[in-house]
Coordinates of C-alpha atoms in Angstrom, one line a residue:
X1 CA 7.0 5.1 23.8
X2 CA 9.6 8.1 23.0
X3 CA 8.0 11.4 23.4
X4 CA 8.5 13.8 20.8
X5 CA 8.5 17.7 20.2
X6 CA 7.7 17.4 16.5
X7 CA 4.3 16.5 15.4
X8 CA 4.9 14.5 12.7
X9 CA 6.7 12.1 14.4
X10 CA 4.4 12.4 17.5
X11 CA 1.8 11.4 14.9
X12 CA 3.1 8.5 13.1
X13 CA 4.2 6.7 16.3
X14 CA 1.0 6.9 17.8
X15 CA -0.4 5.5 14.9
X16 CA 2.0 2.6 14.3
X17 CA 3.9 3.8 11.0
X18 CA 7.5 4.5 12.7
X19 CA 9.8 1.6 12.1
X20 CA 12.8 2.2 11.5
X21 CA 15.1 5.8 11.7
X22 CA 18.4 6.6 10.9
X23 CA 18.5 9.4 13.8
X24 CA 15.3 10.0 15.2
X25 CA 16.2 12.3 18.0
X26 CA 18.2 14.3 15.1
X27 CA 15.0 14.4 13.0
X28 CA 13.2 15.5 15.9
X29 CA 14.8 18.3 17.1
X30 CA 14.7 19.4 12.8
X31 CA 11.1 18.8 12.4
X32 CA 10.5 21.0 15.9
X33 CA 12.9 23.9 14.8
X34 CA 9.9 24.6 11.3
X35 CA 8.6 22.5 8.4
X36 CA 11.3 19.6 6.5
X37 CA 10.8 18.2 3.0
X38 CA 10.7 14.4 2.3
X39 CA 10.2 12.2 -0.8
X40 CA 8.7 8.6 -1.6
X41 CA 9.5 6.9 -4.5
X42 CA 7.3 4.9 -7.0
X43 CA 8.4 3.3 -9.6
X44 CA 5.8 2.8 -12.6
X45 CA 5.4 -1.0 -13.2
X46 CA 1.8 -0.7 -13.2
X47 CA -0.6 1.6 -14.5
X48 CA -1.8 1.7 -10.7
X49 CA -0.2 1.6 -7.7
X50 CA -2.3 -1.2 -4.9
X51 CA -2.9 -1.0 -1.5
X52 CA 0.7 -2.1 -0.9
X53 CA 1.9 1.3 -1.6
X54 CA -1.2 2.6 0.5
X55 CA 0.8 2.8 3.9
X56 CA 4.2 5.0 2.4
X57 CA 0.7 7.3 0.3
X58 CA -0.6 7.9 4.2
X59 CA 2.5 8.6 5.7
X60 CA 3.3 11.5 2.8
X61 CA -0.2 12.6 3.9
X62 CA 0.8 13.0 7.4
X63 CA 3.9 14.6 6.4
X64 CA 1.8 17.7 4.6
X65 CA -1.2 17.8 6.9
X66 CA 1.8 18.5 9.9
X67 CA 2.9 21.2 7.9
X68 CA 5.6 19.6 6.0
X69 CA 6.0 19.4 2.2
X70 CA 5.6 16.0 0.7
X71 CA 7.5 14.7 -3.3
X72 CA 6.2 12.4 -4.7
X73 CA 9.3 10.8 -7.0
X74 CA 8.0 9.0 -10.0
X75 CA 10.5 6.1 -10.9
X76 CA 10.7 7.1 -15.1
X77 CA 14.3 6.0 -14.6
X78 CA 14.8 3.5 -11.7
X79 CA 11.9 1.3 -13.6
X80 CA 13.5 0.9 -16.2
X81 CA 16.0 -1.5 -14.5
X82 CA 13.3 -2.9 -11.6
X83 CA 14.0 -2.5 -7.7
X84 CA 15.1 -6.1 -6.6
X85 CA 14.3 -5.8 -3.0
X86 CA 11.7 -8.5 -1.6
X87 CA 11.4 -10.0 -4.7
X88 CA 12.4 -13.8 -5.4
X89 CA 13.6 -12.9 -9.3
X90 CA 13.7 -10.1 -12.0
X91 CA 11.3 -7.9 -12.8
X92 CA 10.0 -7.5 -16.6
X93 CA 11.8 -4.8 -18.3
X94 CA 9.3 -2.1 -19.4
X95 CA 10.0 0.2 -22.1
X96 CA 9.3 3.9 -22.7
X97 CA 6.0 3.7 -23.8
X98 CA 4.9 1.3 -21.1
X99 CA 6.6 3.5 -18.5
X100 CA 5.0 6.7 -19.2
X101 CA 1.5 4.8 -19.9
X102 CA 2.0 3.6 -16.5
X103 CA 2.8 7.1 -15.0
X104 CA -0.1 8.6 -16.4
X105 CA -2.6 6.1 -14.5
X106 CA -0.5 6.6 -11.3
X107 CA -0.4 10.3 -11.0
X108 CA -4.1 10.9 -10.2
X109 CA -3.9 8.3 -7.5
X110 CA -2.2 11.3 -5.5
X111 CA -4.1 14.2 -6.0
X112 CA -6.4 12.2 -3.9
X113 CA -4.1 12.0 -1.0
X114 CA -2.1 15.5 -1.1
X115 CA -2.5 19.0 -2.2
X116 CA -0.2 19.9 -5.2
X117 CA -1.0 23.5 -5.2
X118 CA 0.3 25.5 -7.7
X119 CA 3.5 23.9 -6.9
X120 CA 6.2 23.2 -9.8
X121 CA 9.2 20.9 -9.5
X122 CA 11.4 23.6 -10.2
X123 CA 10.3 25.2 -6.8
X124 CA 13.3 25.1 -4.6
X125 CA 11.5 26.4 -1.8
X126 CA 10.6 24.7 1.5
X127 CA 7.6 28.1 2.6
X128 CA 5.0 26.3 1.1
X129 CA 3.7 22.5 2.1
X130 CA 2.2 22.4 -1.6
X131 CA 3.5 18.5 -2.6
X132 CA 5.5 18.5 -5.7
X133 CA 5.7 15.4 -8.3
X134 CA 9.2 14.8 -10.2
X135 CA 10.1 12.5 -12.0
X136 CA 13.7 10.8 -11.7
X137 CA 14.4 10.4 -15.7
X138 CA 15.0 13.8 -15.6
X139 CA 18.4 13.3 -14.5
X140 CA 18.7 9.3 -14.7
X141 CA 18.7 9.9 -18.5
X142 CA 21.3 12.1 -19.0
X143 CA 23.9 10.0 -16.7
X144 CA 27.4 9.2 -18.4
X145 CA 28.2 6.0 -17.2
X146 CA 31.9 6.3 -16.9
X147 CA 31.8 9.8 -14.9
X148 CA 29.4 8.9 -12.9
X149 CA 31.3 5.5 -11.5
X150 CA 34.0 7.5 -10.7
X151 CA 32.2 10.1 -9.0
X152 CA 29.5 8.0 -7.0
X153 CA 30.3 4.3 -8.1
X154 CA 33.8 4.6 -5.6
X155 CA 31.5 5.3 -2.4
X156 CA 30.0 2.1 -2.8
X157 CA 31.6 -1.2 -2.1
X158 CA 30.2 -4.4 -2.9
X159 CA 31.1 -6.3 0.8
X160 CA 28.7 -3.7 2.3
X161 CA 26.0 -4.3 -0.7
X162 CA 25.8 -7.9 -0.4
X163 CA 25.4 -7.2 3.4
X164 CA 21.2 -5.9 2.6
X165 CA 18.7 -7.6 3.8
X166 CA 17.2 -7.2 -0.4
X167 CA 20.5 -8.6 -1.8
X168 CA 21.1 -11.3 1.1
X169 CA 17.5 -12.8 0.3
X170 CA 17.7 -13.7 -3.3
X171 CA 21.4 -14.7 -3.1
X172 CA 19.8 -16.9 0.2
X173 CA 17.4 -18.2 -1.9
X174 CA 19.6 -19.0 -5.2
X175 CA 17.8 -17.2 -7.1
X176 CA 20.2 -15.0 -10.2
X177 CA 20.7 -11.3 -9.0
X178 CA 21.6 -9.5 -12.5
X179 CA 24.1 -7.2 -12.6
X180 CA 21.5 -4.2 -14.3
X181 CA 19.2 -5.1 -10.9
X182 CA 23.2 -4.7 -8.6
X183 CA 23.1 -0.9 -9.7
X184 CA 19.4 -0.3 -8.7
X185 CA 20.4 0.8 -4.8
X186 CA 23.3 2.8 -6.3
X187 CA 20.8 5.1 -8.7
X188 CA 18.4 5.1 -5.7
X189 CA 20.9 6.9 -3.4
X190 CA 21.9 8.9 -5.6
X191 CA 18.5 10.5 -6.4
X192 CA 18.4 11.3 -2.5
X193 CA 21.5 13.2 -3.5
X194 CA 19.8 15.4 -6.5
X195 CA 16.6 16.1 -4.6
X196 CA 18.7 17.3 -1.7
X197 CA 20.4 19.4 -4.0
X198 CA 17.4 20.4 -6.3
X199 CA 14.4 20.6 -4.0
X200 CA 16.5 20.8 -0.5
X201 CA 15.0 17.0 0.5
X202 CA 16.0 16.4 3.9
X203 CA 14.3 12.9 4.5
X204 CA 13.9 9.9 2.3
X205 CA 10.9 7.7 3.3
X206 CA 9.2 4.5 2.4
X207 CA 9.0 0.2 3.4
X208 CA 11.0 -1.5 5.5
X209 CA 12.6 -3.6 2.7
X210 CA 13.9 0.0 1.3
X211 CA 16.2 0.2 3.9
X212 CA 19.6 -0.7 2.7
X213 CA 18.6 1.8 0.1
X214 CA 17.7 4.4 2.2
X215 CA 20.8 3.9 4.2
X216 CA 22.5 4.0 1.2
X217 CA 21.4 7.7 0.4
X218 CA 22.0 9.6 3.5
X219 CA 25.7 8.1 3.1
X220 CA 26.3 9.1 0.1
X221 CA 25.0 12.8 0.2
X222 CA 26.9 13.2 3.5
X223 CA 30.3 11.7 1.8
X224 CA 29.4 14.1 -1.7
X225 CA 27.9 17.1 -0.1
X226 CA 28.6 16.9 3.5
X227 CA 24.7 17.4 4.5
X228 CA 22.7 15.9 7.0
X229 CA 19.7 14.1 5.4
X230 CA 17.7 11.2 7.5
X231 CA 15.7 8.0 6.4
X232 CA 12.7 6.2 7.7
X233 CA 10.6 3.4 7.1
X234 CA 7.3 2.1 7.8
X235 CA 6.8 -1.4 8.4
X236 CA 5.8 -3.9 5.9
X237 CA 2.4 -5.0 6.4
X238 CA 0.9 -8.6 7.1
X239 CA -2.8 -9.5 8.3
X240 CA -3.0 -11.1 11.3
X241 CA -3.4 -14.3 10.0
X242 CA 0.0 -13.9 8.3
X243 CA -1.3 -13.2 4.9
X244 CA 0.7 -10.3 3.0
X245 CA -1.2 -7.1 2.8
X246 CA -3.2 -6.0 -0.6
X247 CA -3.0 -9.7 -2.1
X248 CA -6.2 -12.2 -2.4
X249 CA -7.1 -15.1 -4.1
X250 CA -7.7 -12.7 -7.4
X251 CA -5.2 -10.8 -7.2
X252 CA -3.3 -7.1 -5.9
X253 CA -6.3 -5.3 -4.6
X254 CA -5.5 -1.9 -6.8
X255 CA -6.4 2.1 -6.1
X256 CA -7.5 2.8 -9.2
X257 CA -11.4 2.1 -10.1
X258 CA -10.6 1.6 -13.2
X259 CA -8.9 -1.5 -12.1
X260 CA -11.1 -2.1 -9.5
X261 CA -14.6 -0.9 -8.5
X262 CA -14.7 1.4 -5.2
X263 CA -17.6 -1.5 -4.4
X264 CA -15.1 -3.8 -4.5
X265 CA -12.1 -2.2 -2.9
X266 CA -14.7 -1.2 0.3
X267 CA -15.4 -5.1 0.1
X268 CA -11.7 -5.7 0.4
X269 CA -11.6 -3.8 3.5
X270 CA -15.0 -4.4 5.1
X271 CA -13.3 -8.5 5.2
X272 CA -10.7 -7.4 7.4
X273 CA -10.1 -9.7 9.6
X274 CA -11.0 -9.2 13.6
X275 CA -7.3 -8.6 15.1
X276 CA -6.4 -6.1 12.4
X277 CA -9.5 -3.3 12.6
X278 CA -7.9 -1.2 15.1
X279 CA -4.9 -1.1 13.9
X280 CA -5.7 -1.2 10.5
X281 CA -8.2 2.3 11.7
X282 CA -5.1 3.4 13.1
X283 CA -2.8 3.2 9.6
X284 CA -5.4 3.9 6.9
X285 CA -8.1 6.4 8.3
X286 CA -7.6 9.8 9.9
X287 CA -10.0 8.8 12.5
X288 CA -9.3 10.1 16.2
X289 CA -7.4 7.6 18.3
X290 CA -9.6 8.0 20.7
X291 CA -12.6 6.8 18.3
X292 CA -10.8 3.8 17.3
X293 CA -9.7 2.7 20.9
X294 CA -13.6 2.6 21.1
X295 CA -13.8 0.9 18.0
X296 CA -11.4 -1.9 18.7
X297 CA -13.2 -3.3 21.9
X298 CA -16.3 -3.8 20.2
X299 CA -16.4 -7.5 19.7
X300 CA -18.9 -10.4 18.6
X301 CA -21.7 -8.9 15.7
X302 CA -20.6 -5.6 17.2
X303 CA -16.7 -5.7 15.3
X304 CA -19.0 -5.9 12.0
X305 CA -20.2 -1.9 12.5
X306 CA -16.0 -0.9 13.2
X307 CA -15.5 -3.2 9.8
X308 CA -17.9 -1.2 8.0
X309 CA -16.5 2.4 9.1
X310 CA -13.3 1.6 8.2
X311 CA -14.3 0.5 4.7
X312 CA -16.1 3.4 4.6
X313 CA -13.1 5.8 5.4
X314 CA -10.7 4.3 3.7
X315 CA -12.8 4.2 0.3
X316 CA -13.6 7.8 0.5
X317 CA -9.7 8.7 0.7
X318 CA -8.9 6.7 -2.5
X319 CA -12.4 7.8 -4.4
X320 CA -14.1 10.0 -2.8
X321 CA -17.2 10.4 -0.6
X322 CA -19.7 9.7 -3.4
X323 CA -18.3 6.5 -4.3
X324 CA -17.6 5.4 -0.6
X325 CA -21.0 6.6 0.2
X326 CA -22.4 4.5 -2.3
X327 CA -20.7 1.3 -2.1
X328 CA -21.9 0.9 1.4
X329 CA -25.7 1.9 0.4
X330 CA -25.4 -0.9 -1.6
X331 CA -23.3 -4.1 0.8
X332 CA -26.4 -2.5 3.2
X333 CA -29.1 -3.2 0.4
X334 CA -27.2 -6.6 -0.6
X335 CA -26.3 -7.8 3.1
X336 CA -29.0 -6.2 5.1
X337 CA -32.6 -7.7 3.6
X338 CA -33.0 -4.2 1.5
X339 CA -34.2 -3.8 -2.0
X340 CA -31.9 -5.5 -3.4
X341 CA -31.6 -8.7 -1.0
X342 CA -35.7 -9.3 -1.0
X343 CA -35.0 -10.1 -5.3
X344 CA -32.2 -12.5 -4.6
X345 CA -32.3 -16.2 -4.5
X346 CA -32.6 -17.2 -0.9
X347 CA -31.7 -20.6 0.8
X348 CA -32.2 -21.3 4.6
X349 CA -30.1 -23.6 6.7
X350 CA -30.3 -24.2 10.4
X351 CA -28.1 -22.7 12.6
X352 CA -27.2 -26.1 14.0
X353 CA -25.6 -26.9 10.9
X354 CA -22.8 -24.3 10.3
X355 CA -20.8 -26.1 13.3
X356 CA -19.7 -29.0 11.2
X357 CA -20.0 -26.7 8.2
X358 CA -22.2 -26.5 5.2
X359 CA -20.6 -27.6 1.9
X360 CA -20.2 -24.3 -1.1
X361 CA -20.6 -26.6 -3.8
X362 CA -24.0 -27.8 -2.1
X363 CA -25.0 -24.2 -1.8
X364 CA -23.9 -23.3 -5.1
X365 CA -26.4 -25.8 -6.8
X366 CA -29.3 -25.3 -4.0
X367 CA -29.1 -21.3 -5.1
X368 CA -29.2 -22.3 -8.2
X369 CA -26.0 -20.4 -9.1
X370 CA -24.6 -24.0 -10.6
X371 CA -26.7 -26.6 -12.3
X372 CA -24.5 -29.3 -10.8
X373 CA -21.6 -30.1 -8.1
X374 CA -19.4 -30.5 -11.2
X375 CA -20.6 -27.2 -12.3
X376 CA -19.8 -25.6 -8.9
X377 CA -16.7 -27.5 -8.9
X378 CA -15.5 -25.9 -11.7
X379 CA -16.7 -22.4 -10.8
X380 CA -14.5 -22.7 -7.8
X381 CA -11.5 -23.8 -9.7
X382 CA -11.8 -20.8 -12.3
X383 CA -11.8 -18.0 -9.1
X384 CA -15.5 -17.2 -10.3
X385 CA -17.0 -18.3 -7.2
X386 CA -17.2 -15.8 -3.7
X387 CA -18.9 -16.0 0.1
X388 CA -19.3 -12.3 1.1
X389 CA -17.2 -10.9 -1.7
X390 CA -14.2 -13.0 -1.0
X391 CA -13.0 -15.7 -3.2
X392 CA -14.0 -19.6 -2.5
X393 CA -10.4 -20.8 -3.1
X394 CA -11.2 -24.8 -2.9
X395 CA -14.2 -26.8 -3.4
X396 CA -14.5 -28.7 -0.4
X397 CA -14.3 -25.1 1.7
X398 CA -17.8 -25.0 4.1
X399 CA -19.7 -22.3 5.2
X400 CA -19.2 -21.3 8.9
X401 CA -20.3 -18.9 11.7
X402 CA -17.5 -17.0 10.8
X403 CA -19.1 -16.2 7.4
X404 CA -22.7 -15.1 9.0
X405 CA -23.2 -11.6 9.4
X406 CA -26.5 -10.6 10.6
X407 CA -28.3 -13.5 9.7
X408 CA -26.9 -13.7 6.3
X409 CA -24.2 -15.0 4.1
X410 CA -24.1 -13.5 0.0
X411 CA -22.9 -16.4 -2.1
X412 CA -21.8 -14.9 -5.7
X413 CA -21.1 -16.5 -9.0
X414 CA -19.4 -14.2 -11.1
X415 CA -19.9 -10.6 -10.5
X416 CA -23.1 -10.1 -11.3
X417 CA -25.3 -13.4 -9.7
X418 CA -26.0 -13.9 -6.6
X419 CA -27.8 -15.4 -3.7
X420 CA -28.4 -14.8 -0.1
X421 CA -27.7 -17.7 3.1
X422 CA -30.1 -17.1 5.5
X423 CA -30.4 -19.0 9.0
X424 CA -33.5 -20.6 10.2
X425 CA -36.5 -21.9 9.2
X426 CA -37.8 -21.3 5.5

């Protein structure tokens, strides 16, 4: 692994976030010589961001807690036309009202993550690491269209767009690229160019399928303005059974509780898979390295405590320690014979059984959390039914080893009934 002078980058790469750079050893020797700014951008197609946008939220993080000073750029303009990239056809266009609804529930997501200060957008300074928030309408708006493809349109040429990976895909796929969704990695480099120029942005981060769009900025601020500004990317996430990150069975697994319960979203994370709990510590926690290397070799029942600490960690970064604190007062109460378990319906099966597997629809009726295997049946069918929190996606799906922990299994119907899997003997 390179061996850097800054820490930033020092940090990142240790963790796993570095993918790709457009001069690393150049943003190296900048980040050494005192503190950079660098920007994100979101657009607002939600009125929460999930925990596909949580890797690029931890790596602004990073950026302020090395001393560096993080923008968030809010998408008021660039949403109104939908980034194409790594999607398979057009986004729904959002108008105004929807957009600024939307804003309003992403905007608290980061005061969790950074420290605004008393910072202002109009701040052109780089002495303080206070993050700032703009939003990109502010100039996106006011564009004229014919001045501004003679100014910036000319620097662009289509051979070289259709070369991205973003535009290649859909055009691979024969799926229609409209012309509106063409011009979103033009408006994309250019607001590189305006924070350069009004908050004196030096770096432009984010996925791995922003690329082409990041490339696309530091060209065109060195063609207009002759400046040096750098890109880099983080790369896009997959579980380690190939699954993409943030989605299940009911859908994007979101930041906001209002969306989703912090009891929930610590489920989410305490069903992380075995192969991804290190690295997963590594991208999502602030945990020492040297912790999680200790983590990661636990194995067996043992990989269950790392599971639990980093649904912990990551649930009091996104809500707080109050809410992470209780969330896993309560899985312990649910999933460890507590208060709660000793009132739930309980049925016993022998260990001996869970090698061929034990049918859910079975279960569901023994618990008596369906009247009938038709019942069950359809329960499963309308997402209503869950083993340890996580959805039962078919109904001839079995209950394994893999699903014991501690002695115990929590079948759920709904979010509110339940009933416990014990092994051995009633």
């Amino acid at each position: 692994m390179t061996s850097f002078r800054s820490d930033f980058l020092a940090t990142v790469a240790e963790r796993g976030f570095l993918h790709q750079c457009t001069d690393v050893d150049a943003l190296d020797q900048r980040l050494a010589a005192g503190p950079l700014t660098a920007y994100i951008g979101f657009d607002c197609t939600a009125d929460s961001l999930h925990v596909g946008s949580l890797l690029p939220i931890m790596l602004l993080r990073w950026w302020q807690k090395t001393g560096n000073r993080p923008i968030v750029l809010m998408g008021g303009g660039t949403t109104r036309i939908g980034d194409p990239s790594g999607k398979d056809e057009s986004r729904k266009l959002l108008g105004n009202a929807d957009i600024a609804a939307n804003m309003a529930g992403i905007r608290g997501i980061f005061t969790r993550y950074l420290d605004f200060g008393d910072a202002s957008s109009d701040d052109l300074g780089n002495a303080s690491s206070d993050a700032v928030m703009v939003n990109n309408a502010d100039w996106l708006d006011h564009l004229n269209y014919i001045d501004f493809l003679r100014d910036y349109g000319r620097h662009f040429t289509v051979n070289r767009m259709l070369s991205f990976e973003s535009v290649k895909l859909r055009l691979e796929r024969e799926q229609p690229l409209t012309f509106l969704e063409f011009n979103y990695m033009i408006l994309q480099a250019y607001d590189f160019l305006e924070l350069r120029r009004r908050q004196n942005c030096q770096l432009q981060m984010g996925g791995s399928d922003q690329w082409g769009n990041i490339v696309n900025g530091v060209e065109l601020t060195r063609r207009i303005d002759q400046q040096e500004v750098f890109g880099l990317t983080v790369p896009l996430l997959t579980t380690a059974s190939g699954a993409k990150m943030g989605k299940t069975a009911q859908g994007a697994v979101w930041l906001n509780a209002e969306r989703l319960s912090p009891y929930d979203f610590w489920q989410y994370w305490r069903n992380t898979e075995d192969g991804d709990v290190g690295r997963f510590l590594r991208l999502f926690t602030e945990l020492p390295l040297t912790e999680i290397a200790r983590l990661e070799k636990l194995d067996g029942a043992e990989i269950n405590e790392a599971k639990k600490i980093l649904a912990t960690e990551v649930t009091r970064l996104a809500h707080g320690d109050e809410a992470a604190r209780e969330a896993a007062e309560t899985a312990r109460k649910t999933f460890e014979a507590g208060q709660v378990a000793e009132a739930l319906p309980t049925v016993r099966i022998e260990e001996s059984a869970l090698a061929a597997g034990v049918a859910v629809v079975s279960l569901l009726v023994q618990s008596g959390l369906a009247a009938s295997n038709g019942e069950a049946r359809r329960l499963i069918k309308g997402g209503g039914a869950r083993i340890n929190d996580a959805p039962i996606a078919d109904d001839r799906q079995t209950l394994t080893a893999a699903d014991i922990r501690d002695g115990i299994a929590k079948l759920s119907a709904g979010r509110k009934r339940h009933a416990l899997i014990r092994i051995g003997p009633g």
